[in-house]
PDB file of C-alpha atoms in Angstrom:
ATOM      1  CA  VAL T   1     -15.096  -1.325  14.473  1.00  0.00           C
ATOM      2  CA  ALA T   2     -11.694   0.305  14.883  1.00  0.00           C
ATOM      3  CA  SER T   3      -8.055  -0.758  14.752  1.00  0.00           C
ATOM      4  CA  TYR T   4      -5.517   1.083  16.885  1.00  0.00           C
ATOM      5  CA  ASN T   5      -1.815   0.615  17.594  1.00  0.00           C
ATOM      6  CA  VAL T   6      -1.419   2.130  21.067  1.00  0.00           C
ATOM      7  CA  LEU T   7       2.390   2.461  21.170  1.00  0.00           C
ATOM      8  CA  ASN T   8       3.762  -0.101  23.637  1.00  0.00           C
ATOM      9  CA  LEU T   9       1.143   0.666  26.259  1.00  0.00           C
ATOM     10  CA  ASP T  10       1.809  -0.789  29.700  1.00  0.00           C
ATOM     11  CA  ALA T  11       0.293  -0.308  33.146  1.00  0.00           C
ATOM     12  CA  ARG T  12       3.267   1.735  34.375  1.00  0.00           C
ATOM     13  CA  ASP T  13       2.909   4.404  31.664  1.00  0.00           C
ATOM     14  CA  PRO T  14       2.089   7.963  32.755  1.00  0.00           C
ATOM     15  CA  GLN T  15      -1.590   8.790  32.993  1.00  0.00           C
ATOM     16  CA  GLN T  16      -1.177  11.266  30.126  1.00  0.00           C
ATOM     17  CA  HIS T  17      -0.589   8.386  27.696  1.00  0.00           C
ATOM     18  CA  PHE T  18      -3.811   6.683  28.759  1.00  0.00           C
ATOM     19  CA  ASP T  19      -5.768   9.944  28.706  1.00  0.00           C
ATOM     20  CA  ARG T  20      -4.632  10.838  25.192  1.00  0.00           C
ATOM     21  CA  LEU T  21      -5.553   7.382  23.882  1.00  0.00           C
ATOM     22  CA  ALA T  22      -8.922   7.567  25.642  1.00  0.00           C
ATOM     23  CA  ARG T  23      -9.703  10.959  24.116  1.00  0.00           C
ATOM     24  CA  THR T  24      -8.929   9.587  20.670  1.00  0.00           C
ATOM     25  CA  ILE T  25     -11.167   6.560  21.258  1.00  0.00           C
ATOM     26  CA  VAL T  26     -14.080   8.584  22.626  1.00  0.00           C
ATOM     27  CA  LYS T  27     -13.859  11.920  20.802  1.00  0.00           C
ATOM     28  CA  ASP T  28     -12.217  11.077  17.475  1.00  0.00           C
ATOM     29  CA  LEU T  29     -13.558   7.548  16.959  1.00  0.00           C
ATOM     30  CA  GLY T  30     -16.941   7.998  18.631  1.00  0.00           C
ATOM     31  CA  ALA T  31     -16.420   5.082  21.037  1.00  0.00           C
ATOM     32  CA  PRO T  32     -16.680   2.209  18.542  1.00  0.00           C
ATOM     33  CA  ASP T  33     -18.425  -1.014  19.483  1.00  0.00           C
ATOM     34  CA  VAL T  34     -15.229  -3.036  18.980  1.00  0.00           C
ATOM     35  CA  LEU T  35     -11.542  -2.070  18.966  1.00  0.00           C
ATOM     36  CA  GLY T  36      -8.715  -4.291  17.835  1.00  0.00           C
ATOM     37  CA  LEU T  37      -5.625  -3.049  19.678  1.00  0.00           C
ATOM     38  CA  GLN T  38      -1.948  -3.630  18.949  1.00  0.00           C
ATOM     39  CA  GLU T  39       1.141  -3.027  21.089  1.00  0.00           C
ATOM     40  CA  ILE T  40      -0.404  -3.914  24.427  1.00  0.00           C
ATOM     41  CA  GLN T  41       2.434  -4.776  26.803  1.00  0.00           C
ATOM     42  CA  ASP T  42       2.318  -6.704  30.053  1.00  0.00           C
ATOM     43  CA  ASP T  43       1.595  -5.010  33.345  1.00  0.00           C
ATOM     44  CA  ASP T  44       5.181  -3.918  34.089  1.00  0.00           C
ATOM     45  CA  GLY T  45       6.253  -3.132  30.533  1.00  0.00           C
ATOM     46  CA  ALA T  46       9.882  -3.572  29.544  1.00  0.00           C
ATOM     47  CA  VAL T  47      10.902  -5.154  32.858  1.00  0.00           C
ATOM     48  CA  ASP T  48      12.221  -8.616  32.066  1.00  0.00           C
ATOM     49  CA  ASP T  49      10.949 -10.503  35.109  1.00  0.00           C
ATOM     50  CA  GLY T  50       8.765 -13.257  33.611  1.00  0.00           C
ATOM     51  CA  LEU T  51       5.471 -11.402  34.071  1.00  0.00           C
ATOM     52  CA  VAL T  52       3.156 -11.809  31.052  1.00  0.00           C
ATOM     53  CA  THR T  53      -0.293 -10.687  32.260  1.00  0.00           C
ATOM     54  CA  ALA T  54      -1.821  -7.480  30.841  1.00  0.00           C
ATOM     55  CA  ALA T  55      -5.041  -7.081  32.839  1.00  0.00           C
ATOM     56  CA  GLY T  56      -3.618  -3.994  34.547  1.00  0.00           C
ATOM     57  CA  THR T  57      -2.643  -2.355  31.275  1.00  0.00           C
ATOM     58  CA  LEU T  58      -6.039  -2.945  29.695  1.00  0.00           C
ATOM     59  CA  GLY T  59      -7.867  -2.040  32.896  1.00  0.00           C
ATOM     60  CA  ARG T  60      -6.186   1.371  33.076  1.00  0.00           C
ATOM     61  CA  LEU T  61      -7.106   2.064  29.451  1.00  0.00           C
ATOM     62  CA  ILE T  62     -10.728   1.073  30.092  1.00  0.00           C
ATOM     63  CA  ASP T  63     -10.884   3.346  33.147  1.00  0.00           C
ATOM     64  CA  ALA T  64      -9.448   6.234  31.117  1.00  0.00           C
ATOM     65  CA  VAL T  65     -12.102   5.721  28.426  1.00  0.00           C
ATOM     66  CA  VAL T  66     -14.834   5.904  31.069  1.00  0.00           C
ATOM     67  CA  ALA T  67     -13.288   9.079  32.505  1.00  0.00           C
ATOM     68  CA  ALA T  68     -13.297  10.582  28.993  1.00  0.00           C
ATOM     69  CA  GLY T  69     -17.037   9.962  28.698  1.00  0.00           C
ATOM     70  CA  GLY T  70     -16.977   6.615  26.914  1.00  0.00           C
ATOM     71  CA  PRO T  71     -18.483   3.225  27.715  1.00  0.00           C
ATOM     72  CA  ARG T  72     -16.962   0.702  30.081  1.00  0.00           C
ATOM     73  CA  TYR T  73     -15.406  -1.708  27.657  1.00  0.00           C
ATOM     74  CA  GLU T  74     -14.494  -5.287  28.422  1.00  0.00           C
ATOM     75  CA  PHE T  75     -11.354  -6.900  27.052  1.00  0.00           C
ATOM     76  CA  ARG T  76     -10.220 -10.242  25.708  1.00  0.00           C
ATOM     77  CA  GLN T  77      -6.668 -11.368  24.904  1.00  0.00           C
ATOM     78  CA  VAL T  78      -4.303 -14.314  25.322  1.00  0.00           C
ATOM     79  CA  ASP T  79      -1.089 -13.993  27.326  1.00  0.00           C
ATOM     80  CA  PRO T  80       2.048 -14.865  25.311  1.00  0.00           C
ATOM     81  CA  VAL T  81       4.964 -17.061  26.245  1.00  0.00           C
ATOM     82  CA  ASP T  82       7.537 -14.884  27.994  1.00  0.00           C
ATOM     83  CA  ASN T  83       9.798 -13.085  25.500  1.00  0.00           C
ATOM     84  CA  ALA T  84       8.565 -15.147  22.537  1.00  0.00           C
ATOM     85  CA  ASP T  85       6.710 -12.522  20.516  1.00  0.00           C
ATOM     86  CA  GLY T  86       9.285  -9.846  19.708  1.00  0.00           C
ATOM     87  CA  GLY T  87       9.079  -6.194  20.663  1.00  0.00           C
ATOM     88  CA  GLN T  88      10.843  -4.738  23.687  1.00  0.00           C
ATOM     89  CA  PRO T  89      12.492  -7.447  25.844  1.00  0.00           C
ATOM     90  CA  GLY T  90      10.292  -8.075  28.851  1.00  0.00           C
ATOM     91  CA  GLY T  91       7.365  -6.165  27.364  1.00  0.00           C
ATOM     92  CA  ASN T  92       5.560  -9.254  26.041  1.00  0.00           C
ATOM     93  CA  ILE T  93       3.703  -7.313  23.397  1.00  0.00           C
ATOM     94  CA  ARG T  94       0.377  -8.687  22.143  1.00  0.00           C
ATOM     95  CA  VAL T  95      -2.863  -7.756  20.401  1.00  0.00           C
ATOM     96  CA  ALA T  96      -6.161  -7.477  22.284  1.00  0.00           C
ATOM     97  CA  TYR T  97      -9.826  -6.641  21.850  1.00  0.00           C
ATOM     98  CA  LEU T  98     -11.992  -4.082  23.596  1.00  0.00           C
ATOM     99  CA  PHE T  99     -15.753  -4.353  23.124  1.00  0.00           C
ATOM    100  CA  ASN T 100     -18.798  -2.565  24.468  1.00  0.00           C
ATOM    101  CA  PRO T 101     -20.894  -5.249  26.228  1.00  0.00           C
ATOM    102  CA  ALA T 102     -24.000  -3.072  25.953  1.00  0.00           C
ATOM    103  CA  ARG T 103     -23.751  -3.380  22.163  1.00  0.00           C
ATOM    104  CA  VAL T 104     -21.785  -6.551  21.392  1.00  0.00           C
ATOM    105  CA  SER T 105     -21.762 -10.045  22.883  1.00  0.00           C
ATOM    106  CA  PHE T 106     -18.400 -11.796  22.964  1.00  0.00           C
ATOM    107  CA  VAL T 107     -18.564 -15.527  22.311  1.00  0.00           C
ATOM    108  CA  ASP T 108     -16.270 -17.010  24.937  1.00  0.00           C
ATOM    109  CA  ARG T 109     -15.294 -20.544  24.019  1.00  0.00           C
ATOM    110  CA  GLY T 110     -12.567 -22.568  25.675  1.00  0.00           C
ATOM    111  CA  ALA T 111      -9.574 -21.254  27.587  1.00  0.00           C
ATOM    112  CA  ALA T 112      -6.757 -20.762  25.101  1.00  0.00           C
ATOM    113  CA  ALA T 113      -3.151 -20.763  26.229  1.00  0.00           C
ATOM    114  CA  ALA T 114      -0.335 -19.110  24.307  1.00  0.00           C
ATOM    115  CA  LEU T 115       0.446 -22.091  22.065  1.00  0.00           C
ATOM    116  CA  ASP T 116      -3.126 -23.342  21.562  1.00  0.00           C
ATOM    117  CA  ALA T 117      -4.427 -22.877  18.026  1.00  0.00           C
ATOM    118  CA  THR T 118      -8.048 -22.026  17.356  1.00  0.00           C
ATOM    119  CA  GLU T 119      -9.691 -23.925  14.492  1.00  0.00           C
ATOM    120  CA  VAL T 120     -12.723 -23.416  12.277  1.00  0.00           C
ATOM    121  CA  VAL T 121     -15.468 -26.031  12.625  1.00  0.00           C
ATOM    122  CA  GLU T 122     -18.870 -26.323  10.994  1.00  0.00           C
ATOM    123  CA  GLY T 123     -21.813 -26.176  13.365  1.00  0.00           C
ATOM    124  CA  ALA T 124     -25.522 -26.500  12.782  1.00  0.00           C
ATOM    125  CA  ASP T 125     -25.789 -22.739  12.226  1.00  0.00           C
ATOM    126  CA  GLY T 126     -22.557 -22.197  10.293  1.00  0.00           C
ATOM    127  CA  PRO T 127     -18.861 -21.816  11.120  1.00  0.00           C
ATOM    128  CA  HIS T 128     -17.539 -21.525  14.663  1.00  0.00           C
ATOM    129  CA  LEU T 129     -14.144 -21.228  16.327  1.00  0.00           C
ATOM    130  CA  THR T 130     -12.978 -23.946  18.681  1.00  0.00           C
ATOM    131  CA  LEU T 131     -11.336 -21.277  20.863  1.00  0.00           C
ATOM    132  CA  SER T 132     -12.586 -17.698  21.184  1.00  0.00           C
ATOM    133  CA  PRO T 133     -10.436 -15.776  21.671  1.00  0.00           C
ATOM    134  CA  GLY T 134      -7.774 -18.006  20.213  1.00  0.00           C
ATOM    135  CA  ARG T 135      -4.516 -17.624  18.368  1.00  0.00           C
ATOM    136  CA  ILE T 136      -4.104 -18.628  14.728  1.00  0.00           C
ATOM    137  CA  SER T 137      -1.348 -21.240  14.224  1.00  0.00           C
ATOM    138  CA  PRO T 138       0.912 -19.826  16.959  1.00  0.00           C
ATOM    139  CA  THR T 139       3.550 -22.510  16.392  1.00  0.00           C
ATOM    140  CA  ALA T 140       3.809 -21.938  12.624  1.00  0.00           C
ATOM    141  CA  PRO T 141       7.366 -20.831  11.705  1.00  0.00           C
ATOM    142  CA  ALA T 142       6.094 -17.504  10.323  1.00  0.00           C
ATOM    143  CA  PHE T 143       4.873 -16.618  13.826  1.00  0.00           C
ATOM    144  CA  ALA T 144       7.011 -18.735  16.170  1.00  0.00           C
ATOM    145  CA  GLY T 145      10.248 -17.977  14.313  1.00  0.00           C
ATOM    146  CA  ASP T 146      12.615 -19.967  12.118  1.00  0.00           C
ATOM    147  CA  GLU T 147      16.350 -19.618  12.743  1.00  0.00           C
ATOM    148  CA  THR T 148      17.206 -21.164   9.376  1.00  0.00           C
ATOM    149  CA  ARG T 149      15.436 -18.282   7.636  1.00  0.00           C
ATOM    150  CA  GLY T 150      16.435 -15.574  10.067  1.00  0.00           C
ATOM    151  CA  TRP T 151      12.882 -15.180  11.366  1.00  0.00           C
ATOM    152  CA  GLU T 152      12.340 -14.178  14.970  1.00  0.00           C
ATOM    153  CA  GLY T 153       9.242 -14.932  17.028  1.00  0.00           C
ATOM    154  CA  ASN T 154       6.482 -12.427  16.419  1.00  0.00           C
ATOM    155  CA  ARG T 155       3.118 -11.291  17.743  1.00  0.00           C
ATOM    156  CA  LYS T 156       0.471 -13.953  17.175  1.00  0.00           C
ATOM    157  CA  SER T 157      -2.761 -13.125  15.348  1.00  0.00           C
ATOM    158  CA  LEU T 158      -5.839 -13.389  17.554  1.00  0.00           C
ATOM    159  CA  ALA T 159      -9.216 -14.599  16.274  1.00  0.00           C
ATOM    160  CA  ALA T 160     -12.529 -14.027  18.008  1.00  0.00           C
ATOM    161  CA  GLU T 161     -16.255 -14.538  17.588  1.00  0.00           C
ATOM    162  CA  MET T 162     -18.714 -11.819  18.535  1.00  0.00           C
ATOM    163  CA  VAL T 163     -22.441 -11.310  18.015  1.00  0.00           C
ATOM    164  CA  PHE T 164     -24.080  -7.988  17.140  1.00  0.00           C
ATOM    165  CA  GLU T 165     -27.889  -7.851  16.931  1.00  0.00           C
ATOM    166  CA  GLY T 166     -28.054 -11.539  16.106  1.00  0.00           C
ATOM    167  CA  HIS T 167     -25.268 -11.420  13.505  1.00  0.00           C
ATOM    168  CA  ARG T 168     -22.138 -13.490  14.107  1.00  0.00           C
ATOM    169  CA  ILE T 169     -18.844 -11.743  13.355  1.00  0.00           C
ATOM    170  CA  PHE T 170     -15.387 -13.267  13.041  1.00  0.00           C
ATOM    171  CA  LEU T 171     -12.441 -10.963  13.728  1.00  0.00           C
ATOM    172  CA  VAL T 172      -8.699 -11.448  13.321  1.00  0.00           C
ATOM    173  CA  ASP T 173      -6.474  -8.863  15.036  1.00  0.00           C
ATOM    174  CA  ASN T 174      -2.898  -8.708  13.732  1.00  0.00           C
ATOM    175  CA  HIS T 175       0.469  -7.103  14.315  1.00  0.00           C
ATOM    176  CA  LEU T 176       2.758  -8.593  11.681  1.00  0.00           C
ATOM    177  CA  LYS T 177       6.549  -8.629  11.596  1.00  0.00           C
ATOM    178  CA  SER T 178       8.052  -5.143  11.648  1.00  0.00           C
ATOM    179  CA  LYS T 179      10.139  -3.628   8.856  1.00  0.00           C
ATOM    180  CA  ARG T 180      13.117  -3.277  11.184  1.00  0.00           C
ATOM    181  CA  GLY T 181      16.255  -4.219   9.248  1.00  0.00           C
ATOM    182  CA  ASP T 182      14.884  -3.305   5.807  1.00  0.00           C
ATOM    183  CA  ASP T 183      16.646  -0.726   3.638  1.00  0.00           C
ATOM    184  CA  ARG T 184      15.280   2.794   3.563  1.00  0.00           C
ATOM    185  CA  LEU T 185      13.361   3.610   0.413  1.00  0.00           C
ATOM    186  CA  TYR T 186      15.806   6.356  -0.483  1.00  0.00           C
ATOM    187  CA  GLY T 187      18.903   4.923   1.195  1.00  0.00           C
ATOM    188  CA  GLU T 188      22.306   4.251  -0.319  1.00  0.00           C
ATOM    189  CA  ARG T 189      21.334   0.795  -1.666  1.00  0.00           C
ATOM    190  CA  GLN T 190      19.004   0.862  -4.641  1.00  0.00           C
ATOM    191  CA  PRO T 191      16.721  -0.844  -5.184  1.00  0.00           C
ATOM    192  CA  PRO T 192      16.155  -1.208  -1.438  1.00  0.00           C
ATOM    193  CA  VAL T 193      16.089  -4.723   0.021  1.00  0.00           C
ATOM    194  CA  GLN T 194      12.837  -5.393   1.887  1.00  0.00           C
ATOM    195  CA  GLY T 195      13.842  -8.660   3.552  1.00  0.00           C
ATOM    196  CA  THR T 196      11.178  -8.709   6.274  1.00  0.00           C
ATOM    197  CA  GLU T 197       8.401  -8.741   3.671  1.00  0.00           C
ATOM    198  CA  VAL T 198       8.980 -12.471   3.120  1.00  0.00           C
ATOM    199  CA  GLN T 199       8.043 -13.306   6.719  1.00  0.00           C
ATOM    200  CA  ARG T 200       4.990 -11.040   6.576  1.00  0.00           C
ATOM    201  CA  ALA T 201       3.876 -12.746   3.365  1.00  0.00           C
ATOM    202  CA  GLU T 202       4.142 -16.144   5.058  1.00  0.00           C
ATOM    203  CA  GLN T 203       2.163 -14.836   8.026  1.00  0.00           C
ATOM    204  CA  ALA T 204      -0.466 -13.553   5.609  1.00  0.00           C
ATOM    205  CA  LYS T 205      -0.690 -17.013   3.996  1.00  0.00           C
ATOM    206  CA  VAL T 206      -1.491 -18.558   7.388  1.00  0.00           C
ATOM    207  CA  ILE T 207      -4.181 -15.960   8.079  1.00  0.00           C
ATOM    208  CA  ALA T 208      -5.606 -16.257   4.547  1.00  0.00           C
ATOM    209  CA  ALA T 209      -5.937 -20.025   4.899  1.00  0.00           C
ATOM    210  CA  PHE T 210      -7.828 -19.540   8.165  1.00  0.00           C
ATOM    211  CA  VAL T 211     -10.207 -17.036   6.555  1.00  0.00           C
ATOM    212  CA  ARG T 212     -10.843 -19.373   3.615  1.00  0.00           C
ATOM    213  CA  GLN T 213     -11.962 -22.082   6.029  1.00  0.00           C
ATOM    214  CA  ILE T 214     -14.650 -19.755   7.391  1.00  0.00           C
ATOM    215  CA  LEU T 215     -15.828 -18.646   3.947  1.00  0.00           C
ATOM    216  CA  VAL T 216     -15.936 -22.220   2.587  1.00  0.00           C
ATOM    217  CA  VAL T 217     -18.452 -23.094   5.299  1.00  0.00           C
ATOM    218  CA  ASP T 218     -20.401 -19.850   4.776  1.00  0.00           C
ATOM    219  CA  PRO T 219     -19.544 -17.556   1.852  1.00  0.00           C
ATOM    220  CA  GLU T 220     -21.725 -14.881   3.481  1.00  0.00           C
ATOM    221  CA  ALA T 221     -19.874 -14.984   6.808  1.00  0.00           C
ATOM    222  CA  ALA T 222     -18.914 -11.631   8.323  1.00  0.00           C
ATOM    223  CA  VAL T 223     -15.109 -11.656   8.599  1.00  0.00           C
ATOM    224  CA  ILE T 224     -12.831  -8.758   9.570  1.00  0.00           C
ATOM    225  CA  VAL T 225      -9.036  -8.893   9.339  1.00  0.00           C
ATOM    226  CA  LEU T 226      -7.528  -5.745  10.827  1.00  0.00           C
ATOM    227  CA  GLY T 227      -4.476  -4.341  12.495  1.00  0.00           C
ATOM    228  CA  ASP T 228      -0.948  -3.102  12.072  1.00  0.00           C
ATOM    229  CA  LEU T 229       0.179  -5.281   9.180  1.00  0.00           C
ATOM    230  CA  ASN T 230       3.411  -3.282   8.975  1.00  0.00           C
ATOM    231  CA  GLU T 231       2.795  -3.258   5.265  1.00  0.00           C
ATOM    232  CA  HIS T 232       1.670  -0.938   2.504  1.00  0.00           C
ATOM    233  CA  ASP T 233      -1.653  -1.672   0.873  1.00  0.00           C
ATOM    234  CA  PHE T 234      -0.006  -2.364  -2.512  1.00  0.00           C
ATOM    235  CA  ARG T 235       2.573  -4.938  -1.298  1.00  0.00           C
ATOM    236  CA  SER T 236       2.444  -8.730  -1.533  1.00  0.00           C
ATOM    237  CA  PRO T 237       1.381  -9.586   2.072  1.00  0.00           C
ATOM    238  CA  VAL T 238      -1.797  -7.527   1.677  1.00  0.00           C
ATOM    239  CA  HIS T 239      -2.415  -9.050  -1.760  1.00  0.00           C
ATOM    240  CA  VAL T 240      -2.183 -12.507  -0.155  1.00  0.00           C
ATOM    241  CA  LEU T 241      -5.009 -11.575   2.222  1.00  0.00           C
ATOM    242  CA  GLU T 242      -7.058 -10.147  -0.626  1.00  0.00           C
ATOM    243  CA  GLY T 243      -6.576 -13.476  -2.395  1.00  0.00           C
ATOM    244  CA  ALA T 244      -8.614 -15.122   0.365  1.00  0.00           C
ATOM    245  CA  GLY T 245     -11.657 -13.196  -0.860  1.00  0.00           C
ATOM    246  CA  LEU T 246     -11.260 -10.121   1.325  1.00  0.00           C
ATOM    247  CA  GLU T 247     -11.463  -6.467   0.300  1.00  0.00           C
ATOM    248  CA  ASN T 248      -9.064  -3.975   1.837  1.00  0.00           C
ATOM    249  CA  LEU T 249     -11.301  -1.020   2.639  1.00  0.00           C
ATOM    250  CA  VAL T 250      -8.222   1.215   2.846  1.00  0.00           C
ATOM    251  CA  ALA T 251      -8.151   1.151  -0.973  1.00  0.00           C
ATOM    252  CA  ARG T 252     -11.398   3.168  -0.963  1.00  0.00           C
ATOM    253  CA  VAL T 253      -9.632   6.120   0.668  1.00  0.00           C
ATOM    254  CA  PRO T 254      -8.310   8.818  -1.730  1.00  0.00           C
ATOM    255  CA  LEU T 255      -4.549   8.541  -2.248  1.00  0.00           C
ATOM    256  CA  GLU T 256      -3.781  11.916  -0.670  1.00  0.00           C
ATOM    257  CA  ASP T 257      -5.500  10.760   2.529  1.00  0.00           C
ATOM    258  CA  ARG T 258      -4.248   7.153   2.499  1.00  0.00           C
ATOM    259  CA  TYR T 259      -1.753   7.033   5.361  1.00  0.00           C
ATOM    260  CA  THR T 260      -1.629   5.996   9.008  1.00  0.00           C
ATOM    261  CA  TYR T 261       2.079   6.463   9.774  1.00  0.00           C
ATOM    262  CA  ASN T 262       4.881   8.879   8.984  1.00  0.00           C
ATOM    263  CA  TYR T 263       8.402   7.503   8.626  1.00  0.00           C
ATOM    264  CA  ILE T 264      11.147  10.055   7.964  1.00  0.00           C
ATOM    265  CA  GLY T 265       8.648  12.292   6.212  1.00  0.00           C
ATOM    266  CA  ASN T 266       7.133   9.471   4.146  1.00  0.00           C
ATOM    267  CA  SER T 267       3.405   9.218   4.889  1.00  0.00           C
ATOM    268  CA  GLN T 268       2.299   5.629   4.341  1.00  0.00           C
ATOM    269  CA  ILE T 269      -0.191   2.908   5.145  1.00  0.00           C
ATOM    270  CA  LEU T 270       0.828   0.343   7.740  1.00  0.00           C
ATOM    271  CA  ASP T 271      -2.604  -0.267   9.281  1.00  0.00           C
ATOM    272  CA  ASN T 272      -5.103  -2.104   7.088  1.00  0.00           C
ATOM    273  CA  PHE T 273      -8.728  -3.170   7.379  1.00  0.00           C
ATOM    274  CA  LEU T 274      -9.985  -6.084   5.260  1.00  0.00           C
ATOM    275  CA  VAL T 275     -13.490  -7.516   5.187  1.00  0.00           C
ATOM    276  CA  SER T 276     -15.382 -10.382   3.560  1.00  0.00           C
ATOM    277  CA  PRO T 277     -17.815  -9.709   0.686  1.00  0.00           C
ATOM    278  CA  SER T 278     -20.888  -9.595   2.939  1.00  0.00           C
ATOM    279  CA  LEU T 279     -19.343  -6.734   4.947  1.00  0.00           C
ATOM    280  CA  ALA T 280     -17.862  -4.893   1.973  1.00  0.00           C
ATOM    281  CA  ARG T 281     -21.341  -4.038   0.777  1.00  0.00           C
ATOM    282  CA  GLY T 282     -22.259  -0.690   2.299  1.00  0.00           C
ATOM    283  CA  ALA T 283     -19.011  -0.382   4.302  1.00  0.00           C
ATOM    284  CA  GLU T 284     -17.518   3.006   5.121  1.00  0.00           C
ATOM    285  CA  ILE T 285     -13.966   3.658   6.278  1.00  0.00           C
ATOM    286  CA  ASP T 286     -12.036   6.584   7.745  1.00  0.00           C
ATOM    287  CA  LEU T 287      -8.325   6.874   8.453  1.00  0.00           C
ATOM    288  CA  VAL T 288      -8.509   9.157  11.461  1.00  0.00           C
ATOM    289  CA  HIS T 289      -5.430  11.380  11.415  1.00  0.00           C
ATOM    290  CA  ALA T 290      -5.194  11.925  15.135  1.00  0.00           C
ATOM    291  CA  ASN T 291      -1.463  11.218  15.481  1.00  0.00           C
ATOM    292  CA  ALA T 292       0.603  10.914  12.301  1.00  0.00           C
ATOM    293  CA  ASP T 293       0.346  14.636  11.510  1.00  0.00           C
ATOM    294  CA  TYR T 294       1.454  15.708  14.986  1.00  0.00           C
ATOM    295  CA  PRO T 295       4.759  15.756  16.890  1.00  0.00           C
ATOM    296  CA  ALA T 296       5.350  12.965  19.377  1.00  0.00           C
ATOM    297  CA  SER T 297       4.909  15.425  22.234  1.00  0.00           C
ATOM    298  CA  GLU T 298       1.263  15.910  21.253  1.00  0.00           C
ATOM    299  CA  ALA T 299       0.309  12.522  19.786  1.00  0.00           C
ATOM    300  CA  ALA T 300      -1.213   9.585  21.644  1.00  0.00           C
ATOM    301  CA  SER T 301       0.596   7.086  19.390  1.00  0.00           C
ATOM    302  CA  ASP T 302       2.799   6.946  16.309  1.00  0.00           C
ATOM    303  CA  HIS T 303      -0.048   5.329  14.319  1.00  0.00           C
ATOM    304  CA  ASP T 304      -3.399   6.732  13.271  1.00  0.00           C
ATOM    305  CA  PRO T 305      -6.445   4.595  14.115  1.00  0.00           C
ATOM    306  CA  VAL T 306      -8.629   3.125  11.383  1.00  0.00           C
ATOM    307  CA  LEU T 307     -12.417   3.245  11.787  1.00  0.00           C
ATOM    308  CA  ALA T 308     -15.041   1.360   9.765  1.00  0.00           C
ATOM    309  CA  ARG T 309     -18.835   1.369   9.812  1.00  0.00           C
ATOM    310  CA  LEU T 310     -20.203  -1.960   8.623  1.00  0.00           C
ATOM    311  CA  ALA T 311     -23.718  -2.932   7.567  1.00  0.00           C
ATOM    312  CA  LEU T 312     -24.294  -6.463   8.797  1.00  0.00           C
ATOM    313  CA  GLY T 313     -26.620  -8.489   6.635  1.00  0.00           C
ATOM    314  CA  ALA T 314     -26.433  -5.997   3.742  1.00  0.00           C
ATOM    315  CA  ARG T 315     -27.469  -7.350   0.332  1.00  0.00           C
TER     316      ARG T 315
END
């Protein structure tokens, strides 16, 4: 399973952007069974015309992966409300899943709209989602915005159920509030004010509560929370998620290798990968430095992808 921020990808981007991303997915990541993507834009990108669909964007990426020698992935996502989720005006940024149908079965349940919340219910064989894919609390102030607190609308976290070799997996793909507006670490104001962290922490609380509902029904459930959390692994929003019983696999990576992004020469973690106890056993993780060490003219994105190998049913 991999997580990858694909840098405001839209269907009108030059083919080179798609080809570079596809090479990373196929050659550097080994064509993972599942990818959680961030920064997928609608089919005409930053054109503010009310269009919100992204089938063209995802379809071009899938075709590029096939051309690079990879599998023909399928995708799942939920279209946002126009201009409600931040990012470039008109771009209608969102998260999405790619999965290899020859390896993984996606559990399609319901037909979620942008403001429909998926819920955890207990079935005869354990926890299930009422909507798959479905957004987690999309109308909560931490995601929908709160003018009284200076919070703008933000990308909604997307939950999904999948089945691999008889094992049910719950995934939550995230792209939390950006750090835009925070002080630079070594700027003129010290200590720096990190105001956006409060909104990310509230978003993390919503996600953590959702994860707890799954693990209360089945403490051995396979749960993955991944994506561009826009947060360092040692900050409070990540600790909130860990408090739900998840382990951040990024913490297993040696410090000198623990980065997925470079901001003004400061190599840092923004992309995290957390798993429930049943998946932590025997898990392996790699921060694949395919982009952060390279100039923008050569990189496929400004983020490195994160790749994990997980042993389902490990004891």
